[in-house]
mmCIF file of C-alpha atoms in Angstrom:
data_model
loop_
_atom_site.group_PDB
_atom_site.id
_atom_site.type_symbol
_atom_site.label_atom_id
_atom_site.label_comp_id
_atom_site.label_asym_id
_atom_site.label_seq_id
_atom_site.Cartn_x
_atom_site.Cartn_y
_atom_site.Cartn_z
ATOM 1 C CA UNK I 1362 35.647 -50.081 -24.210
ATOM 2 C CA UNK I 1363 35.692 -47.423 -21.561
ATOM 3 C CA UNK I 1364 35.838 -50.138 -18.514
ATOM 4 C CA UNK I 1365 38.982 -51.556 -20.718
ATOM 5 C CA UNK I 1366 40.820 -48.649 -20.585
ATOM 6 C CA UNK I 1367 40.186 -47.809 -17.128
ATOM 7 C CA UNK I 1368 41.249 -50.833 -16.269
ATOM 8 C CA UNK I 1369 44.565 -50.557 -17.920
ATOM 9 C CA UNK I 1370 47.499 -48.410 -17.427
ATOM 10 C CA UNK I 1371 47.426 -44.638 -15.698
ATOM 11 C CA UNK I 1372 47.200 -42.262 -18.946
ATOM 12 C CA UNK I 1373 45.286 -39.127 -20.180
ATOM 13 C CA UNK I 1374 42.499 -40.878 -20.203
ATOM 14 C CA UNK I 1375 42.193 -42.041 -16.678
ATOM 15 C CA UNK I 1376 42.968 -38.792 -15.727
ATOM 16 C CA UNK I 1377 40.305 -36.776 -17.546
ATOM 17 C CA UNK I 1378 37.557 -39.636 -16.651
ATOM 18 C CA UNK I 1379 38.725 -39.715 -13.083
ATOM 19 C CA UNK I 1380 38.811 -35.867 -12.687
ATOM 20 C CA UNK I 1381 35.351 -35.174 -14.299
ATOM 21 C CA UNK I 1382 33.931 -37.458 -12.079
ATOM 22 C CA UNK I 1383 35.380 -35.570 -8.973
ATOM 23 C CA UNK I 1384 34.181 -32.489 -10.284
ATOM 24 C CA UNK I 1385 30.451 -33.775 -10.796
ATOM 25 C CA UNK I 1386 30.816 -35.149 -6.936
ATOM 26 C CA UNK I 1387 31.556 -31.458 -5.746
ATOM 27 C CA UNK I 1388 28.696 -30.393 -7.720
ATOM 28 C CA UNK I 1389 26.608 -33.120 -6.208
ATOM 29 C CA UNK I 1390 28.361 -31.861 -2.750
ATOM 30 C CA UNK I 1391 27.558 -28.201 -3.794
ATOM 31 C CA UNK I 1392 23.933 -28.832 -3.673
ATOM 32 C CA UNK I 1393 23.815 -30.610 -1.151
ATOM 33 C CA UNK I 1394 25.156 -27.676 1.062
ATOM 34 C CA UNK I 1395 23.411 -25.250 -0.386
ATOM 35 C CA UNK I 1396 20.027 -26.857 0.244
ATOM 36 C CA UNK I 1397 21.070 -28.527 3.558
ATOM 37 C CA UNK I 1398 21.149 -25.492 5.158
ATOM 38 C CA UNK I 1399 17.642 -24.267 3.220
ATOM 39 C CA UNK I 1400 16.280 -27.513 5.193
ATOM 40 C CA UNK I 1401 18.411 -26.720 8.317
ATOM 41 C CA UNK I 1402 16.823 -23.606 8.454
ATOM 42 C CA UNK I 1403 13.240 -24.250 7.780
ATOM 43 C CA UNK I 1404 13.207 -26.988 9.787
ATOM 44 C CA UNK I 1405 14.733 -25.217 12.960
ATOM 45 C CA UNK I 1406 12.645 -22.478 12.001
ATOM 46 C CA UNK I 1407 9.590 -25.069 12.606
ATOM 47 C CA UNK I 1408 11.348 -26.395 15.592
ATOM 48 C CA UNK I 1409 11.149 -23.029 17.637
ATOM 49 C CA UNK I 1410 7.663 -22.428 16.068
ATOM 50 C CA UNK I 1411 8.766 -19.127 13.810
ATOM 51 C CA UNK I 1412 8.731 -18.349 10.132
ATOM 52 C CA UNK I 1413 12.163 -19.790 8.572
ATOM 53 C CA UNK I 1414 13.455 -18.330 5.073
ATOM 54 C CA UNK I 1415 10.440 -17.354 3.122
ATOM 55 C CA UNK I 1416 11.415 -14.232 0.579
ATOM 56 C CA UNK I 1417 14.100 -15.287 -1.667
ATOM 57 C CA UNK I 1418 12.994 -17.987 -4.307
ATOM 58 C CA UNK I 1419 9.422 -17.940 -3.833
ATOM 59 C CA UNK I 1420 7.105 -19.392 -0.898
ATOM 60 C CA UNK I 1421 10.376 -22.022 0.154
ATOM 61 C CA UNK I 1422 12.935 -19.686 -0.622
ATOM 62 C CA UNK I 1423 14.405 -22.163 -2.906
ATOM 63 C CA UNK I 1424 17.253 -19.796 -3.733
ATOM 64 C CA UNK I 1425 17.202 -18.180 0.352
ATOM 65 C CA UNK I 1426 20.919 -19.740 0.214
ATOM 66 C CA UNK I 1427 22.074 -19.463 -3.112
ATOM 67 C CA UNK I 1428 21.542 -15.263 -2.664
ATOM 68 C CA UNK I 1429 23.658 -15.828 0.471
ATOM 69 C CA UNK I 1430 26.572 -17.499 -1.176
ATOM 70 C CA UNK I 1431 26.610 -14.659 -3.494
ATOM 71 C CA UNK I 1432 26.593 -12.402 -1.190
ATOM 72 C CA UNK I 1433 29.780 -13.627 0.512
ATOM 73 C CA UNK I 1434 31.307 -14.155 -2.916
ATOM 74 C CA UNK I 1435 31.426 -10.730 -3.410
ATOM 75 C CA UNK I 1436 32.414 -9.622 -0.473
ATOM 76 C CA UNK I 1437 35.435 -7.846 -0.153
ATOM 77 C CA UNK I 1438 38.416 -9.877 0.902
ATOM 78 C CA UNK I 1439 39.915 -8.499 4.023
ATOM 79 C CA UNK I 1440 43.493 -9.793 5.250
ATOM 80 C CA UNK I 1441 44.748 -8.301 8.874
ATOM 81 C CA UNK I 1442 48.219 -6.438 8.399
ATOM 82 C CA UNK I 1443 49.688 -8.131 11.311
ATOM 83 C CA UNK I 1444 48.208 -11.661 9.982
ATOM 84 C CA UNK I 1445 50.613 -14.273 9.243
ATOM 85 C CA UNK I 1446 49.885 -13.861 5.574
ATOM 86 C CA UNK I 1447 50.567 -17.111 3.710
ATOM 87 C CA UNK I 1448 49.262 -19.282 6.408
ATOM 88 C CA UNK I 1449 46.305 -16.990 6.544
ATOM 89 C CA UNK I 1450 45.478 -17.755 3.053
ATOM 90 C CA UNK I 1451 46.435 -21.411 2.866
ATOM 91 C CA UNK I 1452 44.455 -22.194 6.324
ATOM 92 C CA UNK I 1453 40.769 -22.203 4.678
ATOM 93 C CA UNK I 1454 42.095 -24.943 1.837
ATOM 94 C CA UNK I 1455 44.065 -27.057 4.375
ATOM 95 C CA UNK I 1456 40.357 -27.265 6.564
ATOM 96 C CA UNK I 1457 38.752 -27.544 3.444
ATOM 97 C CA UNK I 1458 40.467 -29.973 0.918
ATOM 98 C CA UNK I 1459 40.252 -33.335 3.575
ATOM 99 C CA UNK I 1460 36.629 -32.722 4.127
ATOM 100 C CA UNK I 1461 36.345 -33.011 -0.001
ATOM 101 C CA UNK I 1462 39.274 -36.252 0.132
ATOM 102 C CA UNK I 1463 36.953 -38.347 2.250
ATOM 103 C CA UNK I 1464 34.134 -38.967 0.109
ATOM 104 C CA UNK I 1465 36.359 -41.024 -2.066
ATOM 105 C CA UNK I 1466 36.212 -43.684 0.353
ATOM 106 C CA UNK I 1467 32.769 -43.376 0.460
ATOM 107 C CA UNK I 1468 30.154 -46.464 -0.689
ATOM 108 C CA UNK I 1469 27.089 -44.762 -1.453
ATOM 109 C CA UNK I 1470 25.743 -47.685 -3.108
ATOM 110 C CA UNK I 1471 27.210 -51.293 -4.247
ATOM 111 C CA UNK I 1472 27.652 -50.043 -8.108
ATOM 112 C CA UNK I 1473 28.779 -46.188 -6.534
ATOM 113 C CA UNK I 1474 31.954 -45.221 -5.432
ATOM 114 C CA UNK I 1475 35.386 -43.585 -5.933
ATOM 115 C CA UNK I 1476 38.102 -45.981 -4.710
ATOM 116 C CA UNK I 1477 37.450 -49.560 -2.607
ATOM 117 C CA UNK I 1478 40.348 -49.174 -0.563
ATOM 118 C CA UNK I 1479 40.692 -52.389 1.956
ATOM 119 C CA UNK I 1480 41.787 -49.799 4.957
ATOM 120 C CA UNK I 1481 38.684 -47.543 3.734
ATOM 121 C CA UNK I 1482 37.369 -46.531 7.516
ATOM 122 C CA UNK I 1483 41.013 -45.818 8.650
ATOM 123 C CA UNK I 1484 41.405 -44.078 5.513
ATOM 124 C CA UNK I 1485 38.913 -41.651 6.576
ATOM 125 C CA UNK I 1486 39.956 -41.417 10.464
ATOM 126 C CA UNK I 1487 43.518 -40.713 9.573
ATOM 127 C CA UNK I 1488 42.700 -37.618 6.176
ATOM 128 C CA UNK I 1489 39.749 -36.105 8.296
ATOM 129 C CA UNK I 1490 42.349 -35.288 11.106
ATOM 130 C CA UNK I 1491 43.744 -33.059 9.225
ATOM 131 C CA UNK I 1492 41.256 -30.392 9.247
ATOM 132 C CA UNK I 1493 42.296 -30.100 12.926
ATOM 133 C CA UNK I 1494 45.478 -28.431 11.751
ATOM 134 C CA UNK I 1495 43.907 -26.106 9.213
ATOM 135 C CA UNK I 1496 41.677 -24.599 11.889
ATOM 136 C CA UNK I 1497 44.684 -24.125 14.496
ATOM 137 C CA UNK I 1498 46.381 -22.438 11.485
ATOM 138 C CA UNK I 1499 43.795 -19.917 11.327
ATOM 139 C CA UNK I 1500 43.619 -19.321 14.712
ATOM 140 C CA UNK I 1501 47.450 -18.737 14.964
ATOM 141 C CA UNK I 1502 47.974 -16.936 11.466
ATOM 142 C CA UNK I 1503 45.289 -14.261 12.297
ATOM 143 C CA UNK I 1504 47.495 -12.771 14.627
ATOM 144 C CA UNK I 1505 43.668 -12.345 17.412
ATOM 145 C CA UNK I 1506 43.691 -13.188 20.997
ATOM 146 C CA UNK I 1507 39.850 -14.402 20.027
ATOM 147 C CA UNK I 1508 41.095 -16.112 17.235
ATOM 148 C CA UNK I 1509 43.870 -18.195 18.955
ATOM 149 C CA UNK I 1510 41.795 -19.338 21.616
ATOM 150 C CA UNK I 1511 39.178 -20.554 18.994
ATOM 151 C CA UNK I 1512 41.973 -22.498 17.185
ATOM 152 C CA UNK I 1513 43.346 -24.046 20.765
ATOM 153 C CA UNK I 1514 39.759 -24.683 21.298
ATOM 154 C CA UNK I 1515 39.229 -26.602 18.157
ATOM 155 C CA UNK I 1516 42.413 -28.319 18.348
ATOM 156 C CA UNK I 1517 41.820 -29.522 22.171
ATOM 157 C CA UNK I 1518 38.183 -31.167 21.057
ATOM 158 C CA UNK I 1519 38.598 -32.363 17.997
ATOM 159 C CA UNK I 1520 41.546 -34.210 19.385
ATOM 160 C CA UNK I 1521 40.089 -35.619 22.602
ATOM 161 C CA UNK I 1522 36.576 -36.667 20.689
ATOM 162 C CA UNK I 1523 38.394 -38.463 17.893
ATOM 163 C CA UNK I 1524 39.507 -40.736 20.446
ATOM 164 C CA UNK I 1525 36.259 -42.206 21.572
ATOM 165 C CA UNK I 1526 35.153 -41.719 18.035
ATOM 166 C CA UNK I 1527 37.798 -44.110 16.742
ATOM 167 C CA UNK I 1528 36.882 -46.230 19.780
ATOM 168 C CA UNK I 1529 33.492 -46.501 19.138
ATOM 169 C CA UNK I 1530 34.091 -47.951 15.596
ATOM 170 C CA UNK I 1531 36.553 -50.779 16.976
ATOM 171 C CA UNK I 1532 33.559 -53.124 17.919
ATOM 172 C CA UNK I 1533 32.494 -52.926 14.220
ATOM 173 C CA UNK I 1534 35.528 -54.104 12.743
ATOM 174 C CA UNK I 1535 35.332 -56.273 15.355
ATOM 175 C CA UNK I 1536 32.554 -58.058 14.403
ATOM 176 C CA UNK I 1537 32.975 -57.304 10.359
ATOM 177 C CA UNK I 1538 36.983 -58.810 11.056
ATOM 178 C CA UNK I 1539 37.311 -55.756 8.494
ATOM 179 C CA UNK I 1540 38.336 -51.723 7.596
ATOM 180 C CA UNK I 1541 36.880 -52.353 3.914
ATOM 181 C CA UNK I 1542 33.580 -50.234 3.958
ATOM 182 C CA UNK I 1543 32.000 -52.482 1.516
ATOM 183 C CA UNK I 1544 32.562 -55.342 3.685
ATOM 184 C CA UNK I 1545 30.979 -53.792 6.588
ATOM 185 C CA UNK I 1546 27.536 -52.883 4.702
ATOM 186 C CA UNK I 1547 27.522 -56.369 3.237
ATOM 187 C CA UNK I 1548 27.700 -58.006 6.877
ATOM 188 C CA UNK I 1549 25.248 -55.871 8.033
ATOM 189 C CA UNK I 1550 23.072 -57.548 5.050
ATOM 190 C CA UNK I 1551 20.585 -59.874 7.481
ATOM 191 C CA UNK I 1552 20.812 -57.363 11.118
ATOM 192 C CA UNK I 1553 22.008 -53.910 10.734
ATOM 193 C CA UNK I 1554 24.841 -52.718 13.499
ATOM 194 C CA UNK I 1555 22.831 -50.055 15.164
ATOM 195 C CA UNK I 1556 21.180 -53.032 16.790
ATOM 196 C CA UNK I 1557 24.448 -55.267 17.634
ATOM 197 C CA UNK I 1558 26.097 -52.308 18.638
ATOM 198 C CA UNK I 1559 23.289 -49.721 20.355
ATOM 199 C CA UNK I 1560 26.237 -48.590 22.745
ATOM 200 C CA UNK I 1561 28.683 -47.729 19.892
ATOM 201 C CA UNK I 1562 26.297 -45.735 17.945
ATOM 202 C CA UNK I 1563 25.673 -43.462 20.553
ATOM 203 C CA UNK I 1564 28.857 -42.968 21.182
ATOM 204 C CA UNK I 1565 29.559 -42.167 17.570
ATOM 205 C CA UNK I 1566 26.547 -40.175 17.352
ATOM 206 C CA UNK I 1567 28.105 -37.832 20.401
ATOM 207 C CA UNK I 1568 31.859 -37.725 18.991
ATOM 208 C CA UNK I 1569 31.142 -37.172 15.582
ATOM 209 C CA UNK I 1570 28.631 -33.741 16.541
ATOM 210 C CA UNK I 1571 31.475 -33.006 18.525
ATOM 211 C CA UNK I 1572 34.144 -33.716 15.600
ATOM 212 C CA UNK I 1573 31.769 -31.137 13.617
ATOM 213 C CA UNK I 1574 31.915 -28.601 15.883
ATOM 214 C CA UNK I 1575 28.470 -28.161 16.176
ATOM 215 C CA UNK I 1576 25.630 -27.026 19.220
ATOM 216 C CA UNK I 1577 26.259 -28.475 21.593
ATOM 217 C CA UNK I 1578 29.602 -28.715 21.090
ATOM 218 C CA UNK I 1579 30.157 -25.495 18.843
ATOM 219 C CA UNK I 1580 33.036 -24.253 21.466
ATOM 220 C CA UNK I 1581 35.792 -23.277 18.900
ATOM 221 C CA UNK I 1582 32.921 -21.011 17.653
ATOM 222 C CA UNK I 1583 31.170 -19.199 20.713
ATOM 223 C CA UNK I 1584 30.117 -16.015 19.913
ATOM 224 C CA UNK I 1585 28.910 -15.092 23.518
ATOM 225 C CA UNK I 1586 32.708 -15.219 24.296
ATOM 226 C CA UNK I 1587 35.240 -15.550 21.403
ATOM 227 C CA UNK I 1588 32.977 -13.352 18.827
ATOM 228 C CA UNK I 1589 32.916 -16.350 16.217
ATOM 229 C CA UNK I 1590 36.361 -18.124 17.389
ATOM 230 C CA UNK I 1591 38.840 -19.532 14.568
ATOM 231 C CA UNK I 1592 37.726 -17.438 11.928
ATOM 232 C CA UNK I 1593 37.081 -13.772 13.277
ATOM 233 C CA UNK I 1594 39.100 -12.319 10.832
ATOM 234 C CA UNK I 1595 37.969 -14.444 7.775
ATOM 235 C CA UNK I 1596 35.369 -12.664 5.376
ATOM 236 C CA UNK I 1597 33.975 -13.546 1.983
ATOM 237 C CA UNK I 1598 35.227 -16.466 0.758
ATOM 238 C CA UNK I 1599 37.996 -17.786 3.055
ATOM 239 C CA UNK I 1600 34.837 -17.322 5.535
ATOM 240 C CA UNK I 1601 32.401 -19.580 3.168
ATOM 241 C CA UNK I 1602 35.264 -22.476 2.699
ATOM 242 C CA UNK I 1603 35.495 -22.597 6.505
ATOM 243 C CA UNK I 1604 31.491 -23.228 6.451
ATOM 244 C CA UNK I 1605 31.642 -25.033 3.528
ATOM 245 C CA UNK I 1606 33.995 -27.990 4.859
ATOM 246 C CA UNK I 1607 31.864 -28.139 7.804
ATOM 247 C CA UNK I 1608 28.764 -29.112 6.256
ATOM 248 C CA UNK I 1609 30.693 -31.339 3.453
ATOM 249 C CA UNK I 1610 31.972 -32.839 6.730
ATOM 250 C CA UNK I 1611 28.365 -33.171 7.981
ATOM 251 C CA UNK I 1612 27.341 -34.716 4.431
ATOM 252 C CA UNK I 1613 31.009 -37.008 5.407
ATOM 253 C CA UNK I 1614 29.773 -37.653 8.767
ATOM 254 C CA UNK I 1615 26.171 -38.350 7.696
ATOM 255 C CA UNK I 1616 27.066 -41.214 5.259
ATOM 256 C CA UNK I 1617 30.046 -43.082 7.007
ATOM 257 C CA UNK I 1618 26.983 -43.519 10.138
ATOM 258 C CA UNK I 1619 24.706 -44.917 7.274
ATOM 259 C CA UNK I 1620 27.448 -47.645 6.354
ATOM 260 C CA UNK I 1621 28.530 -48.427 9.627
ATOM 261 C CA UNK I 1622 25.357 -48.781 11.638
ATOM 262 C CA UNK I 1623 22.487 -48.230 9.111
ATOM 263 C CA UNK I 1624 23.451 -51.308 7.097
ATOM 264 C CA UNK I 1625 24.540 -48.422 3.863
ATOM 265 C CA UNK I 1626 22.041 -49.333 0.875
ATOM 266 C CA UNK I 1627 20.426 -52.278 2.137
ATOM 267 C CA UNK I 1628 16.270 -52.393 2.537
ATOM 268 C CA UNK I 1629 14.479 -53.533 5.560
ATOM 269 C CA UNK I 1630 12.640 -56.542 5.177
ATOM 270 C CA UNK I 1631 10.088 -57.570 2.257
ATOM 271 C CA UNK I 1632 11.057 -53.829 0.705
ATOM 272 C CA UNK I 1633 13.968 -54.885 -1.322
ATOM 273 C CA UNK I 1634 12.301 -53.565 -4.703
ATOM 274 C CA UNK I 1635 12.694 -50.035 -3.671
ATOM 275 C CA UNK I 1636 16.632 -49.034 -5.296
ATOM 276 C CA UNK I 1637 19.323 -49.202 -3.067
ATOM 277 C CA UNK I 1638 20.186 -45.364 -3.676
ATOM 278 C CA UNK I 1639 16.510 -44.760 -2.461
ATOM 279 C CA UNK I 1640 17.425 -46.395 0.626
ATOM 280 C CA UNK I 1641 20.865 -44.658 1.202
ATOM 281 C CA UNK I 1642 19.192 -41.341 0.691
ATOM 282 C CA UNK I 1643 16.679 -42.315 3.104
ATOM 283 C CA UNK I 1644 18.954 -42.935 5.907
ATOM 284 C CA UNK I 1645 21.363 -40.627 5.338
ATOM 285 C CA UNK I 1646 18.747 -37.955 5.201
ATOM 286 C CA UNK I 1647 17.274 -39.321 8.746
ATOM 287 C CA UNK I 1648 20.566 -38.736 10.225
ATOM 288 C CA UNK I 1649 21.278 -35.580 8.690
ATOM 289 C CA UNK I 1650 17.412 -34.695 10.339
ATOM 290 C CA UNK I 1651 19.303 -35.971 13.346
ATOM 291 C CA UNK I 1652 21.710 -33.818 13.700
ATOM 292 C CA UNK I 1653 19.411 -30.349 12.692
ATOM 293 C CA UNK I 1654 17.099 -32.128 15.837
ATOM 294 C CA UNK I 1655 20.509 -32.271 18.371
ATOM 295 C CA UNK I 1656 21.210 -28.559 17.285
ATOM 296 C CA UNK I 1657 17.979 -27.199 18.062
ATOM 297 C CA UNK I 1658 17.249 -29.243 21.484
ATOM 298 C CA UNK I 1659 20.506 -28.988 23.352
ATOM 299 C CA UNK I 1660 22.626 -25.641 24.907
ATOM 300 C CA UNK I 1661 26.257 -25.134 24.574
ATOM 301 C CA UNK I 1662 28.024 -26.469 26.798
ATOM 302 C CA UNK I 1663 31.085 -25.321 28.740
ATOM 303 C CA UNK I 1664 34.829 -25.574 28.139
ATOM 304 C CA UNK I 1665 35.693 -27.794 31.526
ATOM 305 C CA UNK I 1666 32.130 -30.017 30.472
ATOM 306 C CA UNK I 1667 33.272 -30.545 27.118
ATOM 307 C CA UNK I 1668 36.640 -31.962 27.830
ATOM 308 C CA UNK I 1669 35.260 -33.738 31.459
ATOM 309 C CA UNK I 1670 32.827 -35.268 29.214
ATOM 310 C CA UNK I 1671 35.069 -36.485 26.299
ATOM 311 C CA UNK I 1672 37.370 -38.065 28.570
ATOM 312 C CA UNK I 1673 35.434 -39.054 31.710
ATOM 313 C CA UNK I 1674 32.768 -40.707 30.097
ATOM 314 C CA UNK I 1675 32.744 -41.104 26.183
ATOM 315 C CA UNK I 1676 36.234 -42.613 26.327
ATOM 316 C CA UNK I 1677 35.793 -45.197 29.295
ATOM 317 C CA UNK I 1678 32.236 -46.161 27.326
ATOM 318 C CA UNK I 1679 33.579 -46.604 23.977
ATOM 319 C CA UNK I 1680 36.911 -49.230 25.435
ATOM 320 C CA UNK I 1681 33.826 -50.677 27.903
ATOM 321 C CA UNK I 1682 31.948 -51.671 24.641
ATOM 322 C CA UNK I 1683 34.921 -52.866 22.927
ATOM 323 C CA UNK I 1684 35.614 -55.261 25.523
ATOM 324 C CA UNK I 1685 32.049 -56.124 26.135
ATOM 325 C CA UNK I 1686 32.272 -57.087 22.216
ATOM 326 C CA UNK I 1687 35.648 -59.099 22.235
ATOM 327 C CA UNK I 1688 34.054 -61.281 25.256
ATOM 328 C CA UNK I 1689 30.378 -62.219 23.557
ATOM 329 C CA UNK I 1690 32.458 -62.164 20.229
ATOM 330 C CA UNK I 1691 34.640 -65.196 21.491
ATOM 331 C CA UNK I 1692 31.444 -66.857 23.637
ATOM 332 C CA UNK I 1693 29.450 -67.138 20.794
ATOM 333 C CA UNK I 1694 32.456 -68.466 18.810
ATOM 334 C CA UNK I 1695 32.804 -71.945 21.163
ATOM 335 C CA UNK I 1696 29.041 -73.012 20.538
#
């Protein structure tokens, strides 16, 4: 009954289904946030061999996070008298709300998602952009020298390391002859991409830390020199949605490398009787792991690096693999 009416014409109904199920995935999103930073922080605590979180929620300061979002919660909300003031309010939703929009797209399992749009992957490429212009908007509606250069920061990176990001992903559809997300886990059924495509991967790997703004790419936010960047003048919750899209973006991130090179929910060999939700959460946790590993390892690097590298190297790599993938693409075609 409930499949028929979804099925047939937009009502009430729809609606109300459609909309509950949005809010339970911002829930789901919620927790995940709140306890991927717990882990973030234990496990870099490990990392540099020192005693992470430990008071707030018992032994594993289970609630270590939850006490912090409180805290910000209640926070008094500041807003500069020389700030831009309706662009300095709207700036935090327009970085947030695409981070939140992507996930739609998102296959989590064969039986799990939102919307199978055909155009899925560009779907997410094009609304994920848009973040870019909340975090300039912050920058310029502070009305902060610190907070400007943050924003032109942001803007200049996320910009340049889309590029090879986008790049990077070209030698999938290649291969898949597809933009439909489901179609890309279900060719990667029999040999998962991170082995046809080692060269892409790392290049995705390297763009999308960069796309998150995160060590060692963390530029927009150096403290040593721009006393938090973007958001300087942000407090309490306008701060916590600037923190929250990132690590919904990181969740984002985390499970679009799962479908593209990770072959989504499918098992490794002779394991297939372990649930394909098991296997996604497996995955997407080793590359969420990943990321906390990149963070604690590498430096920051500087401004003139960043760009150099974006352009000098991840760019001419990425359209070196796409060709490389055309030409053993069409070889392998004639036998």
């Amino acid at each position: 009954m409930i499949q028929e009416l979804l099925q047939s014409s937009p009502g009430l109904l729809n609606l109300g289904i459609f909309s509950l199920l949005a809010v339970l995935l911002l829930f789901v999103v919620l927790g995940f946030v709140t306890y991927g930073i717990l882990s973030e922080r234990k496990v870099m605590g490990f990392m540099q061999m020192r005693i992470g979180p430990n008071q707030v929620g018992g032994r594993w300061a289970l609630l270590q996070t939850v006490a912090d979002v409180l805290k910000l919660l209640i926070k008094e909300d500041t807003i500069p008298k020389v700030a831009d003031r309706p662009l300095y309010i709207i700036a935090p939703v327009i970085a947030f709300a695409p981070a939140f929009m992507v996930l739609a797209a998102l296959p989590f399992t064969d039986k799990f998602q939102f919307a199978d749009m055909g155009i899925g992957l560009l779907y997410y490429i094009a609304v994920s952009g848009i973040t870019t212009v909340g975090i300039v908007t912050a920058g310029w509606a502070s009305n902060n020298k610190y907070a400007l250069l943050g924003g032109m920061r942001a803007a200049a990176q996320m910009i340049s390391y889309e590029i090879p990001l986008v790049m990077s992903v070209v030698g999938i559809v290649l291969l898949t002859g597809s933009l439909n997300l489901n179609e890309i886990v279900e060719a990667q059924k029999n040999i998962w991409y991170i082995v046809l495509q080692p060269v892409a991967f790392i290049v995705f790997l390297i763009a999308s830390v960069a796309e998150l703004n995160r060590v060692p790419f963390d530029l927009p936010e150096a403290e040593s020199e721009l006393v938090a960047g973007y958001h300087v003048e942000y407090s309490g919750f306008r701060w916590a949605m600037f923190m929250l899209s990132e690590y919904v973006y990181m969740f984002a991130m985390a499970s679009l490398t799962t479908i593209l090179f990770l072959g989504g929910w499918h098992p490794l060999p002779f394991l297939g009787f372990i649930p394909a939700a098991v296997w996604f959460a497996l995955k997407f946790s080793l590359v969420i792991y990943l990321l906390i590993w990149i963070r604690v390892t590498f430096p920051r690097l500087r401004a003139d690096q960043l760009m150099e590298f974006g352009w000098k190297v991840l760019l001419p790599v990425a359209l070196a693999n796409i060709f490389v993938t055309a030409l053993l693409k069409e070889l392998f075609s004639m036998f």
